[in-house]
mmCIF file of C-alpha atoms in Angstrom:
data_model
loop_
_atom_site.group_PDB
_atom_site.id
_atom_site.type_symbol
_atom_site.label_atom_id
_atom_site.label_comp_id
_atom_site.label_asym_id
_atom_site.label_seq_id
_atom_site.Cartn_x
_atom_site.Cartn_y
_atom_site.Cartn_z
ATOM 1 C CA MET A 17 9.600 0.193 -36.946
ATOM 2 C CA ALA A 18 13.004 -0.857 -37.647
ATOM 3 C CA ASP A 19 13.047 -3.364 -40.743
ATOM 4 C CA GLU A 20 15.817 -5.127 -39.014
ATOM 5 C CA LYS A 21 13.766 -6.258 -36.206
ATOM 6 C CA LYS A 22 11.053 -8.803 -36.456
ATOM 7 C CA VAL A 23 7.597 -7.888 -34.515
ATOM 8 C CA LEU A 24 6.890 -10.048 -31.562
ATOM 9 C CA PHE A 25 3.619 -9.935 -29.648
ATOM 10 C CA SER A 26 2.454 -11.313 -26.465
ATOM 11 C CA GLY A 27 0.093 -10.725 -23.529
ATOM 12 C CA MET A 28 -1.163 -11.850 -19.969
ATOM 13 C CA GLN A 29 -4.952 -11.735 -18.837
ATOM 14 C CA ALA A 30 -5.509 -9.176 -16.049
ATOM 15 C CA THR A 31 -7.296 -11.330 -14.132
ATOM 16 C CA GLY A 32 -6.151 -13.689 -10.833
ATOM 17 C CA ASN A 33 -2.437 -12.793 -10.020
ATOM 18 C CA LEU A 34 0.758 -13.805 -11.715
ATOM 19 C CA THR A 35 2.304 -16.975 -10.235
ATOM 20 C CA LEU A 36 6.050 -18.001 -10.391
ATOM 21 C CA GLY A 37 4.887 -20.454 -13.571
ATOM 22 C CA ASN A 38 3.944 -17.080 -15.348
ATOM 23 C CA TYR A 39 7.164 -15.963 -14.428
ATOM 24 C CA LEU A 40 9.550 -18.742 -14.762
ATOM 25 C CA GLY A 41 7.671 -20.005 -18.126
ATOM 26 C CA ALA A 42 7.134 -16.698 -20.007
ATOM 27 C CA LEU A 43 7.812 -13.227 -18.487
ATOM 28 C CA LYS A 44 11.655 -13.846 -17.620
ATOM 29 C CA ASN A 45 12.210 -14.902 -21.015
ATOM 30 C CA TRP A 46 10.875 -11.967 -22.303
ATOM 31 C CA VAL A 47 13.295 -9.550 -21.033
ATOM 32 C CA ASP A 48 15.761 -11.135 -23.058
ATOM 33 C CA LEU A 49 14.086 -10.398 -26.456
ATOM 34 C CA SER A 50 13.878 -6.538 -26.742
ATOM 35 C CA ASP A 51 17.294 -6.499 -28.274
ATOM 36 C CA SER A 52 16.462 -8.771 -30.796
ATOM 37 C CA TYR A 53 12.619 -7.966 -31.955
ATOM 38 C CA GLU A 54 10.260 -4.867 -31.988
ATOM 39 C CA CYS A 55 7.983 -6.264 -28.780
ATOM 40 C CA PHE A 56 4.632 -5.437 -27.930
ATOM 41 C CA TYR A 57 3.473 -6.852 -24.787
ATOM 42 C CA SER A 58 -0.108 -6.545 -23.922
ATOM 43 C CA VAL A 59 -2.431 -6.292 -20.717
ATOM 44 C CA VAL A 60 -5.250 -8.222 -22.458
ATOM 45 C CA ASP A 61 -8.364 -6.715 -20.346
ATOM 46 C CA LEU A 62 -10.404 -6.906 -23.349
ATOM 47 C CA HIS A 63 -10.367 -10.747 -23.172
ATOM 48 C CA SER A 64 -10.626 -10.705 -19.769
ATOM 49 C CA ILE A 65 -14.530 -9.320 -19.429
ATOM 50 C CA THR A 66 -15.953 -12.958 -21.020
ATOM 51 C CA VAL A 67 -15.904 -13.927 -17.172
ATOM 52 C CA ARG A 68 -17.944 -11.140 -15.089
ATOM 53 C CA GLN A 69 -15.153 -8.803 -13.115
ATOM 54 C CA ASN A 70 -15.461 -6.484 -9.788
ATOM 55 C CA PRO A 71 -14.816 -3.229 -11.803
ATOM 56 C CA ALA A 72 -12.543 -1.866 -8.857
ATOM 57 C CA GLU A 73 -10.698 -5.103 -8.511
ATOM 58 C CA PHE A 74 -10.207 -5.536 -12.381
ATOM 59 C CA ARG A 75 -8.561 -2.190 -12.913
ATOM 60 C CA GLN A 76 -6.519 -2.715 -9.634
ATOM 61 C CA LYS A 77 -5.254 -5.967 -10.979
ATOM 62 C CA ALA A 78 -4.602 -4.751 -14.688
ATOM 63 C CA LYS A 79 -2.761 -2.225 -13.257
ATOM 64 C CA ASN A 80 -0.563 -4.777 -11.129
ATOM 65 C CA LEU A 81 0.114 -6.507 -13.993
ATOM 66 C CA LEU A 82 1.321 -3.661 -15.995
ATOM 67 C CA ALA A 83 3.582 -2.856 -13.064
ATOM 68 C CA LEU A 84 4.954 -6.315 -12.608
ATOM 69 C CA TYR A 85 5.940 -6.633 -16.557
ATOM 70 C CA ILE A 86 8.086 -3.407 -15.941
ATOM 71 C CA ALA A 87 9.108 -4.788 -12.309
ATOM 72 C CA ALA A 88 10.013 -8.264 -14.107
ATOM 73 C CA GLY A 89 12.500 -5.922 -16.289
ATOM 74 C CA LEU A 90 10.733 -5.570 -19.240
ATOM 75 C CA ASP A 91 12.087 -1.974 -20.107
ATOM 76 C CA PRO A 92 9.038 0.312 -21.340
ATOM 77 C CA THR A 93 11.259 2.504 -23.519
ATOM 78 C CA LYS A 94 12.356 -0.644 -25.708
ATOM 79 C CA ASN A 95 9.062 -2.859 -25.230
ATOM 80 C CA CYS A 96 5.788 -1.256 -25.964
ATOM 81 C CA ILE A 97 3.740 -2.300 -22.810
ATOM 82 C CA TYR A 98 0.071 -1.211 -22.880
ATOM 83 C CA TYR A 99 -3.606 -1.641 -21.721
ATOM 84 C CA GLN A 100 -5.462 -3.737 -24.606
ATOM 85 C CA SER A 101 -8.464 -1.807 -24.054
ATOM 86 C CA HIS A 102 -6.575 1.589 -24.774
ATOM 87 C CA VAL A 103 -6.002 0.784 -28.527
ATOM 88 C CA SER A 104 -9.439 0.738 -30.217
ATOM 89 C CA GLY A 105 -7.809 -0.807 -33.164
ATOM 90 C CA HIS A 106 -7.912 -4.165 -31.267
ATOM 91 C CA ALA A 107 -11.806 -4.402 -31.252
ATOM 92 C CA GLU A 108 -12.645 -2.828 -34.617
ATOM 93 C CA LEU A 109 -10.055 -5.199 -36.616
ATOM 94 C CA SER A 110 -11.825 -7.920 -34.781
ATOM 95 C CA TRP A 111 -15.227 -7.317 -35.922
ATOM 96 C CA ILE A 112 -13.691 -6.980 -39.372
ATOM 97 C CA LEU A 113 -12.087 -10.506 -38.993
ATOM 98 C CA SER A 114 -15.140 -12.245 -37.439
ATOM 99 C CA CYS A 115 -16.616 -11.509 -41.030
ATOM 100 C CA PHE A 116 -13.683 -13.833 -42.049
ATOM 101 C CA THR A 117 -13.836 -16.555 -39.809
ATOM 102 C CA TYR A 118 -16.049 -19.304 -40.366
ATOM 103 C CA MET A 119 -18.586 -20.602 -37.537
ATOM 104 C CA GLY A 120 -17.261 -24.150 -38.246
ATOM 105 C CA GLU A 121 -13.626 -23.195 -37.239
ATOM 106 C CA LEU A 122 -14.919 -21.557 -34.128
ATOM 107 C CA ASN A 123 -17.011 -24.721 -33.054
ATOM 108 C CA ARG A 124 -13.339 -26.348 -32.910
ATOM 109 C CA MET A 125 -11.735 -24.275 -30.472
ATOM 110 C CA THR A 126 -11.472 -26.463 -27.458
ATOM 111 C CA GLN A 127 -10.811 -23.529 -24.924
ATOM 112 C CA PHE A 128 -14.674 -22.568 -25.584
ATOM 113 C CA LYS A 129 -15.748 -25.808 -24.912
ATOM 114 C CA ASP A 130 -13.419 -25.722 -21.719
ATOM 115 C CA LYS A 131 -14.407 -22.355 -20.524
ATOM 116 C CA SER A 132 -18.231 -23.043 -21.206
ATOM 117 C CA ALA A 133 -18.097 -25.787 -18.736
ATOM 118 C CA LYS A 134 -16.239 -23.650 -16.260
ATOM 119 C CA HIS A 135 -19.014 -21.016 -16.544
ATOM 120 C CA ALA A 136 -21.816 -22.502 -17.472
ATOM 121 C CA ASP A 137 -23.950 -19.362 -16.363
ATOM 122 C CA ASN A 138 -22.222 -17.199 -18.287
ATOM 123 C CA ILE A 139 -21.289 -18.940 -22.283
ATOM 124 C CA ASN A 140 -21.480 -15.550 -24.037
ATOM 125 C CA ALA A 141 -20.667 -14.460 -27.435
ATOM 126 C CA GLY A 142 -17.465 -13.092 -26.568
ATOM 127 C CA LEU A 143 -16.251 -16.572 -25.047
ATOM 128 C CA TYR A 144 -17.466 -18.163 -28.336
ATOM 129 C CA THR A 145 -15.583 -15.375 -30.196
ATOM 130 C CA TYR A 146 -12.412 -14.713 -28.105
ATOM 131 C CA PRO A 147 -10.249 -16.799 -30.756
ATOM 132 C CA VAL A 148 -11.049 -13.770 -33.385
ATOM 133 C CA LEU A 149 -9.821 -11.063 -31.035
ATOM 134 C CA MET A 150 -6.781 -12.664 -30.262
ATOM 135 C CA ALA A 151 -6.310 -13.264 -33.990
ATOM 136 C CA ALA A 152 -6.713 -9.038 -34.251
ATOM 137 C CA ASP A 153 -4.597 -8.898 -31.396
ATOM 138 C CA ILE A 154 -1.486 -10.506 -33.531
ATOM 139 C CA LEU A 155 -2.232 -9.061 -36.892
ATOM 140 C CA LEU A 156 -2.849 -5.635 -36.019
ATOM 141 C CA TYR A 157 0.840 -5.151 -35.194
ATOM 142 C CA GLN A 158 1.973 -7.310 -38.577
ATOM 143 C CA THR A 159 3.325 -9.722 -36.099
ATOM 144 C CA ASN A 160 6.167 -12.005 -36.966
ATOM 145 C CA VAL A 161 6.495 -14.254 -34.343
ATOM 146 C CA VAL A 162 4.088 -14.912 -31.142
ATOM 147 C CA PRO A 163 5.605 -17.109 -28.079
ATOM 148 C CA VAL A 164 2.559 -19.547 -27.390
ATOM 149 C CA GLY A 165 2.027 -22.851 -24.916
ATOM 150 C CA LYS A 166 0.511 -25.556 -26.362
ATOM 151 C CA ASP A 167 -3.351 -24.295 -25.385
ATOM 152 C CA GLN A 168 -2.907 -21.722 -27.217
ATOM 153 C CA LEU A 169 -1.428 -23.020 -30.618
ATOM 154 C CA GLN A 170 -4.818 -23.856 -31.902
ATOM 155 C CA HIS A 171 -5.715 -20.366 -31.725
ATOM 156 C CA LEU A 172 -2.261 -19.056 -33.655
ATOM 157 C CA GLU A 173 -3.240 -21.650 -36.007
ATOM 158 C CA LEU A 174 -6.703 -20.361 -36.962
ATOM 159 C CA THR A 175 -4.887 -16.546 -36.591
ATOM 160 C CA ARG A 176 -2.922 -18.062 -39.603
ATOM 161 C CA ASP A 177 -5.754 -19.225 -41.433
ATOM 162 C CA ILE A 178 -7.721 -15.876 -41.290
ATOM 163 C CA ALA A 179 -4.729 -13.974 -42.370
ATOM 164 C CA GLN A 180 -4.083 -16.226 -45.440
ATOM 165 C CA ARG A 181 -7.634 -15.925 -46.282
ATOM 166 C CA PHE A 182 -7.929 -12.518 -46.356
ATOM 167 C CA ASN A 183 -4.731 -12.280 -47.786
ATOM 168 C CA ALA A 184 -5.666 -14.499 -50.872
ATOM 169 C CA ILE A 185 -9.089 -12.416 -51.304
ATOM 170 C CA TYR A 186 -7.076 -8.615 -50.893
ATOM 171 C CA GLY A 187 -3.416 -9.134 -51.618
ATOM 172 C CA ASP A 188 -0.603 -9.333 -49.165
ATOM 173 C CA VAL A 189 -2.443 -6.956 -46.066
ATOM 174 C CA PHE A 190 -1.062 -9.590 -43.172
ATOM 175 C CA GLN A 191 2.066 -10.685 -42.068
ATOM 176 C CA ILE A 192 1.582 -14.581 -41.252
ATOM 177 C CA PRO A 193 2.614 -14.875 -37.872
ATOM 178 C CA GLU A 194 4.759 -18.035 -36.719
ATOM 179 C CA PRO A 195 4.935 -19.582 -33.533
ATOM 180 C CA PHE A 196 7.964 -18.279 -31.326
ATOM 181 C CA ILE A 197 10.435 -21.138 -30.377
ATOM 182 C CA GLY A 198 12.763 -19.833 -28.119
ATOM 183 C CA LYS A 199 14.648 -20.817 -24.739
ATOM 184 C CA ALA A 200 12.331 -23.177 -23.030
ATOM 185 C CA GLY A 201 10.692 -21.843 -20.179
ATOM 186 C CA ALA A 202 11.030 -24.018 -16.698
ATOM 187 C CA LYS A 203 7.554 -26.091 -16.632
ATOM 188 C CA ILE A 204 6.108 -25.212 -13.275
ATOM 189 C CA MET A 205 3.281 -27.568 -11.669
ATOM 190 C CA SER A 206 0.975 -27.140 -9.012
ATOM 191 C CA LEU A 207 2.625 -27.714 -5.472
ATOM 192 C CA GLN A 208 -0.934 -29.479 -4.727
ATOM 193 C CA ASP A 209 -1.358 -31.190 -8.020
ATOM 194 C CA PRO A 210 1.887 -31.760 -9.415
ATOM 195 C CA LEU A 211 0.446 -33.543 -12.511
ATOM 196 C CA LYS A 212 -1.218 -30.443 -13.825
ATOM 197 C CA LYS A 213 0.407 -27.038 -14.456
ATOM 198 C CA MET A 214 0.680 -23.908 -11.754
ATOM 199 C CA SER A 215 -2.383 -22.051 -12.529
ATOM 200 C CA LYS A 216 -3.294 -18.110 -11.506
ATOM 201 C CA SER A 217 -6.763 -19.645 -11.338
ATOM 202 C CA ASP A 218 -6.754 -22.768 -9.209
ATOM 203 C CA GLU A 219 -9.021 -22.369 -6.588
ATOM 204 C CA ASN A 220 -6.461 -24.136 -4.192
ATOM 205 C CA PRO A 221 -4.231 -20.979 -2.473
ATOM 206 C CA ASN A 222 -1.730 -23.572 -1.471
ATOM 207 C CA ALA A 223 -1.434 -24.601 -5.086
ATOM 208 C CA SER A 224 0.351 -21.633 -6.651
ATOM 209 C CA ILE A 225 3.086 -19.174 -5.833
ATOM 210 C CA TYR A 226 1.986 -15.883 -6.474
ATOM 211 C CA LEU A 227 4.726 -13.032 -7.416
ATOM 212 C CA THR A 228 3.355 -10.996 -4.901
ATOM 213 C CA ASP A 229 3.404 -13.320 -1.951
ATOM 214 C CA ASP A 230 5.604 -12.382 1.195
ATOM 215 C CA LYS A 231 8.151 -14.530 1.949
ATOM 216 C CA ASP A 232 6.549 -16.216 5.168
ATOM 217 C CA THR A 233 3.533 -16.996 2.744
ATOM 218 C CA ILE A 234 5.783 -18.453 -0.028
ATOM 219 C CA ILE A 235 7.573 -20.857 2.806
ATOM 220 C CA ARG A 236 4.464 -21.809 4.256
ATOM 221 C CA LYS A 237 3.158 -22.935 0.799
ATOM 222 C CA PHE A 238 6.099 -24.941 0.266
ATOM 223 C CA LYS A 239 6.300 -26.870 3.530
ATOM 224 C CA ARG A 240 2.800 -27.876 2.420
ATOM 225 C CA ALA A 241 3.808 -29.032 -1.045
ATOM 226 C CA VAL A 242 2.873 -32.765 -2.166
ATOM 227 C CA THR A 243 5.696 -35.081 -2.542
ATOM 228 C CA ASP A 244 5.217 -38.602 -1.833
ATOM 229 C CA SER A 245 6.146 -41.450 0.657
ATOM 230 C CA GLU A 246 9.664 -42.635 -0.889
ATOM 231 C CA ALA A 247 11.542 -40.139 0.956
ATOM 232 C CA ASN A 248 14.254 -40.012 -1.385
ATOM 233 C CA ILE A 249 15.226 -36.950 -3.515
ATOM 234 C CA CYS A 250 15.033 -37.895 -7.174
ATOM 235 C CA TYR A 251 14.090 -36.210 -10.409
ATOM 236 C CA ARG A 252 12.071 -38.906 -11.989
ATOM 237 C CA GLU A 253 8.489 -39.067 -13.612
ATOM 238 C CA GLU A 254 7.233 -41.445 -10.634
ATOM 239 C CA GLN A 255 8.170 -38.708 -8.458
ATOM 240 C CA PRO A 256 6.226 -35.681 -9.625
ATOM 241 C CA GLY A 257 5.925 -33.593 -6.799
ATOM 242 C CA VAL A 258 9.848 -33.680 -5.801
ATOM 243 C CA SER A 259 10.401 -33.202 -9.273
ATOM 244 C CA ASN A 260 8.524 -30.256 -9.149
ATOM 245 C CA LEU A 261 10.480 -28.873 -6.202
ATOM 246 C CA ILE A 262 14.066 -30.001 -8.092
ATOM 247 C CA GLU A 263 12.607 -28.014 -11.629
ATOM 248 C CA ILE A 264 11.967 -24.826 -9.392
ATOM 249 C CA TYR A 265 15.274 -24.602 -7.341
ATOM 250 C CA SER A 266 17.248 -25.416 -10.733
ATOM 251 C CA ALA A 267 15.393 -22.441 -12.469
ATOM 252 C CA CYS A 268 15.900 -20.044 -9.942
ATOM 253 C CA THR A 269 19.403 -20.918 -8.984
ATOM 254 C CA GLY A 270 20.481 -21.500 -12.408
ATOM 255 C CA LYS A 271 21.954 -24.957 -11.431
ATOM 256 C CA SER A 272 21.259 -28.001 -13.726
ATOM 257 C CA ILE A 273 18.858 -30.675 -12.493
ATOM 258 C CA ASP A 274 21.860 -33.095 -11.839
ATOM 259 C CA ASP A 275 23.516 -30.418 -9.470
ATOM 260 C CA ALA A 276 20.332 -29.603 -7.603
ATOM 261 C CA VAL A 277 19.573 -33.049 -7.330
ATOM 262 C CA ALA A 278 23.436 -33.713 -6.214
ATOM 263 C CA GLU A 279 23.014 -30.820 -3.423
ATOM 264 C CA PHE A 280 20.041 -32.654 -1.718
ATOM 265 C CA ALA A 281 21.545 -35.955 -1.411
ATOM 266 C CA GLY A 282 21.177 -37.887 1.770
ATOM 267 C CA LYS A 283 18.570 -34.996 2.885
ATOM 268 C CA GLY A 284 15.049 -35.259 3.759
ATOM 269 C CA TYR A 285 11.714 -33.337 1.863
ATOM 270 C CA GLY A 286 11.525 -31.028 4.387
ATOM 271 C CA ASP A 287 14.952 -29.746 3.630
ATOM 272 C CA LEU A 288 14.224 -29.440 0.048
ATOM 273 C CA LYS A 289 11.013 -27.480 0.552
ATOM 274 C CA LEU A 290 12.872 -25.026 2.899
ATOM 275 C CA ALA A 291 15.534 -24.557 0.837
ATOM 276 C CA VAL A 292 13.478 -24.136 -2.320
ATOM 277 C CA GLY A 293 11.092 -21.625 -0.422
ATOM 278 C CA GLU A 294 13.733 -19.358 0.519
ATOM 279 C CA THR A 295 15.478 -19.474 -2.674
ATOM 280 C CA VAL A 296 12.052 -18.612 -4.141
ATOM 281 C CA ALA A 297 11.493 -15.767 -1.778
ATOM 282 C CA ASP A 298 14.809 -14.344 -2.374
ATOM 283 C CA MET A 299 14.698 -14.432 -5.955
ATOM 284 C CA LEU A 300 11.236 -12.670 -6.021
ATOM 285 C CA ALA A 301 12.456 -9.996 -3.025
ATOM 286 C CA PRO A 302 14.208 -7.568 -5.857
ATOM 287 C CA LEU A 303 10.703 -7.879 -8.019
ATOM 288 C CA GLN A 304 8.307 -7.373 -5.349
ATOM 289 C CA THR A 305 10.545 -3.990 -4.274
ATOM 290 C CA ARG A 306 10.264 -2.780 -7.416
ATOM 291 C CA HIS A 307 6.614 -3.406 -8.105
ATOM 292 C CA ALA A 308 5.784 -1.564 -4.936
ATOM 293 C CA GLU A 309 8.082 1.290 -6.244
ATOM 294 C CA ILE A 310 6.111 1.571 -9.531
ATOM 295 C CA LEU A 311 2.642 1.418 -8.094
ATOM 296 C CA SER A 312 3.675 3.990 -5.639
ATOM 297 C CA ASP A 313 4.748 6.336 -8.661
ATOM 298 C CA LYS A 314 1.413 7.540 -10.141
ATOM 299 C CA ALA A 315 3.199 10.357 -12.193
ATOM 300 C CA TYR A 316 5.858 7.584 -13.635
ATOM 301 C CA LEU A 317 3.618 4.760 -14.315
ATOM 302 C CA ASP A 318 0.466 7.281 -16.144
ATOM 303 C CA GLY A 319 3.121 8.613 -18.578
ATOM 304 C CA ILE A 320 4.302 5.044 -19.535
ATOM 305 C CA VAL A 321 0.820 4.112 -20.198
ATOM 306 C CA LYS A 322 0.011 7.372 -22.150
ATOM 307 C CA GLU A 323 3.322 7.016 -24.247
ATOM 308 C CA ASN A 324 2.813 3.411 -25.106
ATOM 309 C CA ALA A 325 -0.570 3.391 -25.735
ATOM 310 C CA GLU A 326 0.188 6.289 -28.379
ATOM 311 C CA LYS A 327 3.066 4.099 -29.811
ATOM 312 C CA ALA A 328 0.601 1.162 -30.243
ATOM 313 C CA GLN A 329 -1.876 2.887 -31.462
ATOM 314 C CA TYR A 330 0.242 4.325 -34.145
ATOM 315 C CA PHE A 331 1.199 1.208 -35.217
ATOM 316 C CA ALA A 332 -2.141 -0.417 -34.697
ATOM 317 C CA ASN A 333 -3.621 2.425 -37.322
ATOM 318 C CA LYS A 334 -1.333 1.683 -40.069
ATOM 319 C CA THR A 335 -2.634 -1.544 -40.433
ATOM 320 C CA LEU A 336 -6.446 -0.900 -39.734
ATOM 321 C CA ARG A 337 -6.480 2.028 -42.517
ATOM 322 C CA LYS A 338 -4.960 -0.613 -44.987
ATOM 323 C CA VAL A 339 -7.771 -3.078 -43.809
ATOM 324 C CA GLN A 340 -10.425 -0.574 -43.994
ATOM 325 C CA LYS A 341 -9.315 0.661 -47.293
ATOM 326 C CA LYS A 342 -9.162 -3.170 -48.500
ATOM 327 C CA VAL A 343 -12.705 -4.170 -47.266
ATOM 328 C CA GLY A 344 -14.142 -0.913 -49.228
ATOM 329 C CA PHE A 345 -14.816 1.529 -45.981
ATOM 330 C CA ASN A 346 -14.809 5.185 -46.614
ATOM 331 C CA GLU A 347 -11.751 7.173 -45.567
ATOM 332 C CA LYS A 348 -11.790 9.547 -42.938
ATOM 333 C CA ILE A 349 -11.678 13.033 -43.363
ATOM 334 C CA ARG A 350 -8.654 13.985 -41.033
#
């Protein structure tokens, strides 16, 4: 790995469909990082099975996500794009790190409490130890920086604590990762409840724009977007629905918020909704075309999967062998 480049790790779960919020808030910004960082972008499918999955659907969703990474502009020759489950080091390191993680730390994880409430019929051990696997994901590649939202910051702090604890016992084994503070992505809210983030797990299909939605569906969803009764297009806290539409329009066109608001001066909400819908559909059209091309070319996609898994496994094994030696495991005979 090039010494001059710091390592960046991130990933998305292979459940649901990626939304416009995922794209504008994260994925679009990832594309600009490959020249500055050694980037590992995982389809984190091991994490996904804390919730029961239909196997056939799950495989397809994982494949769709990996193809979306590439369609969005991530070059698989510059970035390591791979399935988490194809690199055994994630699970192996997770077990070792679980022996250096305290119950009290896991008990404080707010996401476990939130997910337990949503899946009361399946509160499994994997859901509880999920943050340890996340720590393994990050530490396996000697990661320097991790792009995280507020909801994952607690997990990164735990990762740092585990790494520092291990290093205090065995020496400088792990790089201590820092949160990545880069260009802020647009914060896209639900079209049906603009006080909460757009989510791929939202039960209301009209609340989210999915990256694979066709143009008619996108425009229909925007026409149904919740606004208010003021009939005045402004960007302010008191009008969260309208402000969300302006935010989306600004992010998709590159125009400033002020310019976007000025463009709709004297116009109605119907005009705004239609313009935003058409702008989003036009922006996503090339990505959707490329995504379909990638999925239809099995040899191309299989080649990327194989090559990137081998690359990820190579770097993962370097860390894993060091960790195994430190804790006292016998070395494999090669």
